[in-house]
PDB file of C-alpha atoms and ligand atoms in Angstrom:
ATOM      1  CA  UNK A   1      -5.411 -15.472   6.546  1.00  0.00           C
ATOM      2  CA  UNK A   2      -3.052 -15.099   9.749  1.00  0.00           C
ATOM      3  CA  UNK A   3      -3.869 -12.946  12.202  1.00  0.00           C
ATOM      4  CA  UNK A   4      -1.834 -11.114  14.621  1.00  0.00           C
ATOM      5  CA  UNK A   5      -3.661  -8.833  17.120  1.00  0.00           C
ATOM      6  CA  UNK A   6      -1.106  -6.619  18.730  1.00  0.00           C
ATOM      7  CA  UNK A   7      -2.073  -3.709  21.044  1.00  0.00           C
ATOM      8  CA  UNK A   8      -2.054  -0.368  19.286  1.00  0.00           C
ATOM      9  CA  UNK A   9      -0.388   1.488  15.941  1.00  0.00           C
ATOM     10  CA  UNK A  10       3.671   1.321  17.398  1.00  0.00           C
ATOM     11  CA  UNK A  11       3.782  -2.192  17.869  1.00  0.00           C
ATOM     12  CA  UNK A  12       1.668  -3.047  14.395  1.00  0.00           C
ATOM     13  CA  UNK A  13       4.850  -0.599  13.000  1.00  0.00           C
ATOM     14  CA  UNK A  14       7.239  -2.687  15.266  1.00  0.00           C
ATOM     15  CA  UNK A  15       5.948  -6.120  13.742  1.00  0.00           C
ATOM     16  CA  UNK A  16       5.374  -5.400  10.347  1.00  0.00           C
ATOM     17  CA  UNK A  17       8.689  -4.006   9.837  1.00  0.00           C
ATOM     18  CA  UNK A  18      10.345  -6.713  11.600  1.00  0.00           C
ATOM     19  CA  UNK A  19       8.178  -8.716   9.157  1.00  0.00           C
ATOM     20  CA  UNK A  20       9.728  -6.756   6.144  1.00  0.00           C
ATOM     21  CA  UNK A  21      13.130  -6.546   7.794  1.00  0.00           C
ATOM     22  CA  UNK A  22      13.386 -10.401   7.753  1.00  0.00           C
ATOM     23  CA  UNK A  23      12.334 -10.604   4.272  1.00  0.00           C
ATOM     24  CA  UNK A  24      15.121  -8.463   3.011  1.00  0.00           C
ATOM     25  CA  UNK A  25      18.040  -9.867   5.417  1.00  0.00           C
ATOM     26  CA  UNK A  26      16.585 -13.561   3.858  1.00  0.00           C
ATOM     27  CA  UNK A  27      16.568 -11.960   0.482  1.00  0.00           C
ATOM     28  CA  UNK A  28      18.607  -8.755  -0.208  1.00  0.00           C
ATOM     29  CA  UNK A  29      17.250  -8.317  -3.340  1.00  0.00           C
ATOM     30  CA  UNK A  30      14.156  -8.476  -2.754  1.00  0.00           C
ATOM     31  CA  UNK A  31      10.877  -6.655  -4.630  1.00  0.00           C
ATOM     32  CA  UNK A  32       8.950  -4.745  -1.816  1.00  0.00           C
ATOM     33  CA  UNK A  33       5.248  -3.721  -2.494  1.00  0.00           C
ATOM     34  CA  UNK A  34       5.086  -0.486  -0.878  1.00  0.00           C
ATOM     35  CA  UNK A  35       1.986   1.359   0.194  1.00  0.00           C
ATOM     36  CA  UNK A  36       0.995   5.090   1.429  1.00  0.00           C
ATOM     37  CA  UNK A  37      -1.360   6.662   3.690  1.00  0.00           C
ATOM     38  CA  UNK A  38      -1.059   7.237   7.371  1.00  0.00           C
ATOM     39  CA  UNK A  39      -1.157   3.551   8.372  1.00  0.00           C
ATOM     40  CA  UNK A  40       2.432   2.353   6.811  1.00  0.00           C
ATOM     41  CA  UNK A  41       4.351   5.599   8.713  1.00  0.00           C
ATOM     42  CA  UNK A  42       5.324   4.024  11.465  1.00  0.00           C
ATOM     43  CA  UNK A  43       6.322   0.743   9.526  1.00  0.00           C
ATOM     44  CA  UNK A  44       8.800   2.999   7.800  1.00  0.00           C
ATOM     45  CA  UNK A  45      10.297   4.922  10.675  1.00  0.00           C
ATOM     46  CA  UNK A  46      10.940   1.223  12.039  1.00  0.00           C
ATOM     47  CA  UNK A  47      12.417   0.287   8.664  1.00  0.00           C
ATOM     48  CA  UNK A  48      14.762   3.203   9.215  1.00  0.00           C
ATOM     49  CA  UNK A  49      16.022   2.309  12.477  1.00  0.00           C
ATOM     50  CA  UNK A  50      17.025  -1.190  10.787  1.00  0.00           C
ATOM     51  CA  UNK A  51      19.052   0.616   8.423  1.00  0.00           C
ATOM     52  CA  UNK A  52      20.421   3.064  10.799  1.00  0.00           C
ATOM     53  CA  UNK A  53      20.395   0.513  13.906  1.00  0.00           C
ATOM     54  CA  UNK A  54      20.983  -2.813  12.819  1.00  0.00           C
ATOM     55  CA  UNK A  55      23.140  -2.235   9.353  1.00  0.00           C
ATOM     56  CA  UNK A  56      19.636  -3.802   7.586  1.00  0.00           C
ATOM     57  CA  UNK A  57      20.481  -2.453   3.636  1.00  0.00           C
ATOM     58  CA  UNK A  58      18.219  -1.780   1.149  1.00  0.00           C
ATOM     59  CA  UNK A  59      20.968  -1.684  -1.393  1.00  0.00           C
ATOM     60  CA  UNK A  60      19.379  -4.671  -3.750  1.00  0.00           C
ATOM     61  CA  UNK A  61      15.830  -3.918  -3.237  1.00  0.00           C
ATOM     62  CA  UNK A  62      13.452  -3.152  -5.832  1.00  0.00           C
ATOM     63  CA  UNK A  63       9.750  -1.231  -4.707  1.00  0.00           C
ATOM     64  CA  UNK A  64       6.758  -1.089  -6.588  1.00  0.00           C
ATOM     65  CA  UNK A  65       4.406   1.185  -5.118  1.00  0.00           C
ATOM     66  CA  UNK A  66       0.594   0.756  -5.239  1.00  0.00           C
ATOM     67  CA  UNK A  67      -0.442   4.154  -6.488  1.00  0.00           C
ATOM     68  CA  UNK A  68      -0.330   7.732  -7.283  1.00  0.00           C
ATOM     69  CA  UNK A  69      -2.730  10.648  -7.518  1.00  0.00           C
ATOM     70  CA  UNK A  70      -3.889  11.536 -10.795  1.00  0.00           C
ATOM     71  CA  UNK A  71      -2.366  14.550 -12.001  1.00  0.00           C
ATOM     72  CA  UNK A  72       0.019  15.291  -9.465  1.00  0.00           C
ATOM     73  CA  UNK A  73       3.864  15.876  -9.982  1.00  0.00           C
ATOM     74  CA  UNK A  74       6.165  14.019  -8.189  1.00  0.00           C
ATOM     75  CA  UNK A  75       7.258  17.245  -6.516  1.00  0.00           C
ATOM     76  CA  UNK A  76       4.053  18.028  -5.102  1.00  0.00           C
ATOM     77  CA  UNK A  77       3.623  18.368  -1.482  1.00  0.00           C
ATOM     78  CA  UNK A  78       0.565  15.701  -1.317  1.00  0.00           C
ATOM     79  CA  UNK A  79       2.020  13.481  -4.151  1.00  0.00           C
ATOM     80  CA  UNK A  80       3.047   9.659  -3.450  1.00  0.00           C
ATOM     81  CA  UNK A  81       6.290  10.262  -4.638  1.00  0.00           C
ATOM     82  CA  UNK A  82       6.755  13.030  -1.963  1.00  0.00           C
ATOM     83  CA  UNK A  83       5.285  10.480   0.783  1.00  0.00           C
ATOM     84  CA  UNK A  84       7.726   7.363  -0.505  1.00  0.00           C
ATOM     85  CA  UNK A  85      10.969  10.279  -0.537  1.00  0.00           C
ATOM     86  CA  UNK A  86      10.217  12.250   2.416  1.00  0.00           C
ATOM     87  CA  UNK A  87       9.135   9.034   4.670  1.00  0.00           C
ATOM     88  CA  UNK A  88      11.237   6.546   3.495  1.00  0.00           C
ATOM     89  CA  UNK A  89      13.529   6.472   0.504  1.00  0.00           C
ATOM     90  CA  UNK A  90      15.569   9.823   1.588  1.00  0.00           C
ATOM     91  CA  UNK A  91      16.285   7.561   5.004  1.00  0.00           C
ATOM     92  CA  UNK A  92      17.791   4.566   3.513  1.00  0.00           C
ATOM     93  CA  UNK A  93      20.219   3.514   0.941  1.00  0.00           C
ATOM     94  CA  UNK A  94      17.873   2.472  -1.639  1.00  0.00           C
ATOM     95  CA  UNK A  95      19.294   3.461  -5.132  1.00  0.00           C
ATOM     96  CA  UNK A  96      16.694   5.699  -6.627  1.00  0.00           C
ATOM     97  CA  UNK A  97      16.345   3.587  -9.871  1.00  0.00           C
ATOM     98  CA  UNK A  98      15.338   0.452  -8.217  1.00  0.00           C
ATOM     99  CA  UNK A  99      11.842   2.943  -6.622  1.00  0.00           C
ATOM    100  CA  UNK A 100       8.590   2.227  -8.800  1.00  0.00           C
ATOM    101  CA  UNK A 101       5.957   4.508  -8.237  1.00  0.00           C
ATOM    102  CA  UNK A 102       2.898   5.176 -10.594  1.00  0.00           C
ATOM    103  CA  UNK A 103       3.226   7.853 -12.563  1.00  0.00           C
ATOM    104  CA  UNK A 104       0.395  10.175 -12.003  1.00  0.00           C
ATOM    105  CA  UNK A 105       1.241  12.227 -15.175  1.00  0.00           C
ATOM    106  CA  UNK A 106       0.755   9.996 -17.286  1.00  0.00           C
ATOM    107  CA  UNK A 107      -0.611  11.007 -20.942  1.00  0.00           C
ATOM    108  CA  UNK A 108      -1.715   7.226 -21.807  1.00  0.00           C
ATOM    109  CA  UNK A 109      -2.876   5.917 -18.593  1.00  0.00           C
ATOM    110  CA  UNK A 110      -4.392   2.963 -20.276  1.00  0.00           C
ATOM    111  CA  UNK A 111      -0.955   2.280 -21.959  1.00  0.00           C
ATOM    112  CA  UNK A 112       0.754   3.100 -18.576  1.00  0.00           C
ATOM    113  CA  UNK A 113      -0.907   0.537 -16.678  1.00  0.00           C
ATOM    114  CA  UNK A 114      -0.396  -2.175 -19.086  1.00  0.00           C
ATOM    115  CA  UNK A 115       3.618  -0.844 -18.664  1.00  0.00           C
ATOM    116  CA  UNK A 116       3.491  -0.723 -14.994  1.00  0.00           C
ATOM    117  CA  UNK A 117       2.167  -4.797 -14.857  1.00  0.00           C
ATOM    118  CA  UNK A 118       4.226  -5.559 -16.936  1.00  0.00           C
ATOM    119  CA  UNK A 119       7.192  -3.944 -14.980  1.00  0.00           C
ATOM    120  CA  UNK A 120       6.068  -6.424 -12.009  1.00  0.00           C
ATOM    121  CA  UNK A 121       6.296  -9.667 -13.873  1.00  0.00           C
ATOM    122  CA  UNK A 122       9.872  -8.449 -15.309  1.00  0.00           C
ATOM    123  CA  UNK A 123      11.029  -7.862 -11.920  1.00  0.00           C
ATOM    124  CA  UNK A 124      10.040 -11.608 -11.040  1.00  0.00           C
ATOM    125  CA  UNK A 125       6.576 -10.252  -9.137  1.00  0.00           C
ATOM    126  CA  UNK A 126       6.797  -8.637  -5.658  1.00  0.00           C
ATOM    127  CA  UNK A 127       7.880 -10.972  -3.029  1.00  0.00           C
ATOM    128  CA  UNK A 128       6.535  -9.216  -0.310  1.00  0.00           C
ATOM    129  CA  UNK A 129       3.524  -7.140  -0.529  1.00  0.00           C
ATOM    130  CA  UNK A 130       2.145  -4.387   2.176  1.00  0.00           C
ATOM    131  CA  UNK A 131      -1.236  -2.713   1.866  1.00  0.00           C
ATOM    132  CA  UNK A 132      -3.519  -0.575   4.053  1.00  0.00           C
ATOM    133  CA  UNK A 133      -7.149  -1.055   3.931  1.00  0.00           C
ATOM    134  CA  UNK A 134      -9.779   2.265   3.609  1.00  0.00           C
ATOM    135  CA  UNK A 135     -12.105   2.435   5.653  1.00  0.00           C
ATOM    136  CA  UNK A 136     -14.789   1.666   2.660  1.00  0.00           C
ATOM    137  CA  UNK A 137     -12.829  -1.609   2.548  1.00  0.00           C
ATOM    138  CA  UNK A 138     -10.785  -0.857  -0.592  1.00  0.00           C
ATOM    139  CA  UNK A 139      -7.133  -1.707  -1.287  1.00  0.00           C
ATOM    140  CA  UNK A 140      -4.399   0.540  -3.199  1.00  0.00           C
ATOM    141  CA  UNK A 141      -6.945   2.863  -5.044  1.00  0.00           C
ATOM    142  CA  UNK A 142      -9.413  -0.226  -5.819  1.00  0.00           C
ATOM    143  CA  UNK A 143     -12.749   1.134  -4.960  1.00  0.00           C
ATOM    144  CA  UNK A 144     -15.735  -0.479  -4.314  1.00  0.00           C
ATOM    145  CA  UNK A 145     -17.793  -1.514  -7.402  1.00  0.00           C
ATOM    146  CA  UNK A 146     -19.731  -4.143  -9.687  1.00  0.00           C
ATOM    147  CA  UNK A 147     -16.226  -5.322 -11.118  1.00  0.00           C
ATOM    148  CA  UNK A 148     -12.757  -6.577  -9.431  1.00  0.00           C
ATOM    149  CA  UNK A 149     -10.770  -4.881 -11.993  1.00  0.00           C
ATOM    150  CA  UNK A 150      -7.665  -7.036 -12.891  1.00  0.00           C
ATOM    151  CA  UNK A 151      -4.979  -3.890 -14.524  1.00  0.00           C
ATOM    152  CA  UNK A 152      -3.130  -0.901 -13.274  1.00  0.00           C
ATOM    153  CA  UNK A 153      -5.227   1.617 -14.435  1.00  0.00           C
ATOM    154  CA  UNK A 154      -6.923   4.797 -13.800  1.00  0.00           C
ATOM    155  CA  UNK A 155      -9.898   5.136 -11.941  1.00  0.00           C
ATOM    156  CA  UNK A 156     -11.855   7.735  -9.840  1.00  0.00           C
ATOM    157  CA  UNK A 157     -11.652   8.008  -6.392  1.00  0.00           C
ATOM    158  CA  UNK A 158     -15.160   7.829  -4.429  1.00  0.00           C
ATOM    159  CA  UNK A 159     -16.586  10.239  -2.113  1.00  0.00           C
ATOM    160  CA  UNK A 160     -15.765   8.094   0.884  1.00  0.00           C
ATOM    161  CA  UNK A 161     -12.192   8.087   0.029  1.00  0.00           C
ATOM    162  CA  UNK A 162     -12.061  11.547  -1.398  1.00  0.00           C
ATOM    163  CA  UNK A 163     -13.189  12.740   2.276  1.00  0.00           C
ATOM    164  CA  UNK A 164     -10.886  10.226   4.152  1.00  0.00           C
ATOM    165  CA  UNK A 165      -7.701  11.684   2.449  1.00  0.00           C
ATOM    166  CA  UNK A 166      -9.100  15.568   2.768  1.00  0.00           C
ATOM    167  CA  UNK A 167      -6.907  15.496   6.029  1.00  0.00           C
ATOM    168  CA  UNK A 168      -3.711  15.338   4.279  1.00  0.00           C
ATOM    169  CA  UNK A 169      -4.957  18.479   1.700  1.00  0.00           C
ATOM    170  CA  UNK A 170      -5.992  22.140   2.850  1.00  0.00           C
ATOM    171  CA  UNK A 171      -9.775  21.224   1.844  1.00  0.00           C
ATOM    172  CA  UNK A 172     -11.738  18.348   0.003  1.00  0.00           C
ATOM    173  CA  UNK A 173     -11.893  20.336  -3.315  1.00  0.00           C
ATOM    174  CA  UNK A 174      -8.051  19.882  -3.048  1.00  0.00           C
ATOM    175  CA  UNK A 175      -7.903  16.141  -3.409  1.00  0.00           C
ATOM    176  CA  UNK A 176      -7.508  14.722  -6.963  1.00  0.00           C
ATOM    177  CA  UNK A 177     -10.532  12.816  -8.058  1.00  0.00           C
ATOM    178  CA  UNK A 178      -8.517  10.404  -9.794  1.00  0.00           C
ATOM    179  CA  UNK A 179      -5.875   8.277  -9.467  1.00  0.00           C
ATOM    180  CA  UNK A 180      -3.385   5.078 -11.118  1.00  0.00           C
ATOM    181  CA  UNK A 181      -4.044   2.153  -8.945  1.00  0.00           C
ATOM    182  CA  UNK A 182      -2.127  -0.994  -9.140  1.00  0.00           C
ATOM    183  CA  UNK A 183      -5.025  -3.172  -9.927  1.00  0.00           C
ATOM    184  CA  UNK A 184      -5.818  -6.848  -8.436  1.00  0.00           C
ATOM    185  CA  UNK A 185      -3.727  -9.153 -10.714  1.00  0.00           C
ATOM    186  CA  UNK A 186      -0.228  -7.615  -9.457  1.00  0.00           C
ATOM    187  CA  UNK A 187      -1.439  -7.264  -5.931  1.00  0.00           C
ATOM    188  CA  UNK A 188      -3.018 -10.861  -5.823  1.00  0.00           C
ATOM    189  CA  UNK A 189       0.385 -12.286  -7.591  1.00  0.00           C
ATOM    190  CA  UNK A 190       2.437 -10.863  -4.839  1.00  0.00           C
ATOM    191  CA  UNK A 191       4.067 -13.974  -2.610  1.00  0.00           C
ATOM    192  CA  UNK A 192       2.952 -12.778   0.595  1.00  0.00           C
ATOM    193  CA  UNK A 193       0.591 -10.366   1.572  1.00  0.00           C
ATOM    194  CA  UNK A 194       0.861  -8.233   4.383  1.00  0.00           C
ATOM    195  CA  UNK A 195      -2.132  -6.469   5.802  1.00  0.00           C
ATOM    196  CA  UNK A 196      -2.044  -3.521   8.644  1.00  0.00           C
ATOM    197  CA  UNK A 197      -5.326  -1.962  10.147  1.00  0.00           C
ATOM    198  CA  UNK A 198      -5.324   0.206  13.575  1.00  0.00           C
ATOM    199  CA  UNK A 199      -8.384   1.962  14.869  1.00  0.00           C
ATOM    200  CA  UNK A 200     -12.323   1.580  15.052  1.00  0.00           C
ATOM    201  CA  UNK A 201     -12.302   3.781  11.737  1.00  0.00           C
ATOM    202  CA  UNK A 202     -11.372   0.267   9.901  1.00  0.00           C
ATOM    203  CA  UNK A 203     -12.999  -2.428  12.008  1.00  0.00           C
ATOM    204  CA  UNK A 204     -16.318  -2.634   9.688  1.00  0.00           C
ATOM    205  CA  UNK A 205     -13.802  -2.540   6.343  1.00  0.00           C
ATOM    206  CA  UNK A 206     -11.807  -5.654   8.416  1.00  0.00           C
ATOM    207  CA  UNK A 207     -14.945  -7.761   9.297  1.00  0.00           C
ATOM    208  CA  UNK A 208     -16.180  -7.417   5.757  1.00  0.00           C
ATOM    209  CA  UNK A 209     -12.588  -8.474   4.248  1.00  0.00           C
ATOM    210  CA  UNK A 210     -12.247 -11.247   6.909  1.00  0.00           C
ATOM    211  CA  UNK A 211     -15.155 -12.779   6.921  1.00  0.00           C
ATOM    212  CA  UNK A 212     -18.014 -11.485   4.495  1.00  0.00           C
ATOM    213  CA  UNK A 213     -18.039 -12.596   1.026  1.00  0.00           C
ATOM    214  CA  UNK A 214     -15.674 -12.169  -1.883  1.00  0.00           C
ATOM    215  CA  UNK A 215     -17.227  -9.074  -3.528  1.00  0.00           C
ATOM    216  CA  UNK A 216     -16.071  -6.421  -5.414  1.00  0.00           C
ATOM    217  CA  UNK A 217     -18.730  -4.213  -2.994  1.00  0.00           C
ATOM    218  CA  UNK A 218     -15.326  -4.904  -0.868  1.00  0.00           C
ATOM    219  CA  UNK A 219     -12.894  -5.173  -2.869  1.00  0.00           C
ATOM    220  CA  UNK A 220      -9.904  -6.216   0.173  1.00  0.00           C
ATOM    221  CA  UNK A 221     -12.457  -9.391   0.956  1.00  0.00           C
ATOM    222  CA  UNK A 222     -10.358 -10.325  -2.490  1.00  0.00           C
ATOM    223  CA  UNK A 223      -7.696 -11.291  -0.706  1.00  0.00           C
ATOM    224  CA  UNK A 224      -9.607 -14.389   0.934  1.00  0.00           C
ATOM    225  CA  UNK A 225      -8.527 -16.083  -2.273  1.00  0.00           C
ATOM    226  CA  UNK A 226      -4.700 -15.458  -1.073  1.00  0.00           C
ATOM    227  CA  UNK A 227      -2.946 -18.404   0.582  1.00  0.00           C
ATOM    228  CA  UNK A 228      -0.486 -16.204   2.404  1.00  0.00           C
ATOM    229  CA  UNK A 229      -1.887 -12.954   3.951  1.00  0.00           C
ATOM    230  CA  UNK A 230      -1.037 -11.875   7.317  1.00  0.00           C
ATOM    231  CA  UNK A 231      -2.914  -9.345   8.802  1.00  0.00           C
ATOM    232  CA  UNK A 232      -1.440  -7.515  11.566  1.00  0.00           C
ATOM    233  CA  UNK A 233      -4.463  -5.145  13.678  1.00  0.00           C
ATOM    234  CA  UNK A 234      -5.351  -4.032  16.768  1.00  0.00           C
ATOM    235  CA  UNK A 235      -8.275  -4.457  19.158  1.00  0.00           C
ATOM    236  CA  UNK A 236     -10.588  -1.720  18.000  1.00  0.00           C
ATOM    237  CA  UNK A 237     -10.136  -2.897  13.915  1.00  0.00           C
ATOM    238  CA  UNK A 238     -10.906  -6.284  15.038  1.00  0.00           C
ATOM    239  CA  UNK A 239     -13.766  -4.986  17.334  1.00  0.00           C
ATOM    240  CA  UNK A 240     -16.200  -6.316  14.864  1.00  0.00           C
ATOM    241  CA  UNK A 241     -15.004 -10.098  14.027  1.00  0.00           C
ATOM    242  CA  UNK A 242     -17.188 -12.561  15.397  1.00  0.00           C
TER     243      UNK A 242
HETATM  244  P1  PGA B   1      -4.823   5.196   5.713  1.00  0.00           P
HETATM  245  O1  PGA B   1      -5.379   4.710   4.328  1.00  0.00           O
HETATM  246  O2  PGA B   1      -3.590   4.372   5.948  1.00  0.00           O
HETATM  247  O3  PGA B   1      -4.476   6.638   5.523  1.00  0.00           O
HETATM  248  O4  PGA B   1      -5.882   4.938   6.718  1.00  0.00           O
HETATM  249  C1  PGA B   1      -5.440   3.350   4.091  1.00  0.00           C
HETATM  250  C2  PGA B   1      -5.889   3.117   2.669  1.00  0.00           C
HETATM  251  O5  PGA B   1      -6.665   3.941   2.165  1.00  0.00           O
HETATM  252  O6  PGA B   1      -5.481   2.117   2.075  1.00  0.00           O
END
């Protein structure tokens, strides 16, 4: 695993979309793992400024997104789809039928998931993958457990993360306790892996993936087993490394 220790959340955004930026100007057509949450924000608003800036298209892209609350519409105000459209996809010139995002609808989840993997591998696998990390060490909705679980599938959300997201809903009793998670097979066949953690909040979840063992007790310490992760963090996630 790289490591790149830059000094606070703007200039992780800075590098990891001038990581992402390069991908797509070496590639145009490119498959883009995308992720959610507050950590990737700033990535995008940098992404934006390429295509506004610098004439960087997203024309030929593809994105798979990592996952989607159970039981949410895409119109709803907490949904990923609202996060991907409102933060990103509304900003570029991405055509709308190249966007992947779980569908947290779905009647056959089990089905669904089997569908969504196999949606990778048609598009060729992602070339480029970008995850957050929660701060109970898990990665898309991958939760801590007795298993690393291989599909896209569904799977409830724990406590930890249930009360970590609460800040984006009015209360805790809003979040959904369930959600489709791209599952460990699709994230660990992505070419390269790109990692972002900022804050003390994620500096036990970072010391764990970096350097405790591969256990599904932590399930990002998977991506040991990677041979091309960067990991792009500042001072207080790395607080912890020895
Ligand atoms: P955050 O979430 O970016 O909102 O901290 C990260 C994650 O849960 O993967």
């Amino acid at each position: 695993m790289i490591i790149i220790k830059i000094q606070d959340y703007s200039e992780m955004s800075r590098k990891a979309a001038q990581i992402i930026a390069a991908q797509v100007k070496a590639k145009p057509d490119s498959v883009l793992g995308l992720a959610t949450g507050s950590t990737p924000v700033g990535t995008y608003q940098e992404l934006i400024r390429y295509y506004e800036e610098d004439g960087l298209s997203f024309h030929k892209v593809t994105t798979v997104n990592l996952d989607e609350y159970y039981g949410l519409a895409p119109s709803h105000e907490q949904s990923y789809h609202r996060f991907m459209q409102e933060t990103l996809f509304d900003h570029i010139d991405i055509l709308p039928e190249n966007t992947n995002i779980p569908d947290g609808l779905a009647s056959d989840p089990y089905s669904y998931g089997k569908e969504y993997d196999k949606l990778i591998v048609s598009l060729g696998g992602i070339d480029l993958q970008l995850l957050g990390i929660g701060s109970n060490g898990h990665i898309a909705f991958n939760e801590p457990g007795r298993f690393f679980s291989a599909q896209t599938r569904l799977v409830d959300l724990n406590q930890h993360t249930i009360e970590d997201n609460a800040r984006f809903f009015g209360s805790k009793d809003e979040v959904p306790h369930q959600a489709i998670t791209m599952g460990m097979k699709s994230i660990l066949g992505a070419k390269r892996i790109l990692i972002l953690a900022s804050g003390a909040g994620k500096a036990k979840a970072v010391k764990d993936m970096v350097e405790g063992q591969i256990a599904p007790m932590v399930p990002a310490s998977i991506l040991q087993l990677h041979s091309d992760v960067t990991l792009i963090a500042d001072q207080p996630a790395l607080s912890l490394l020895s």
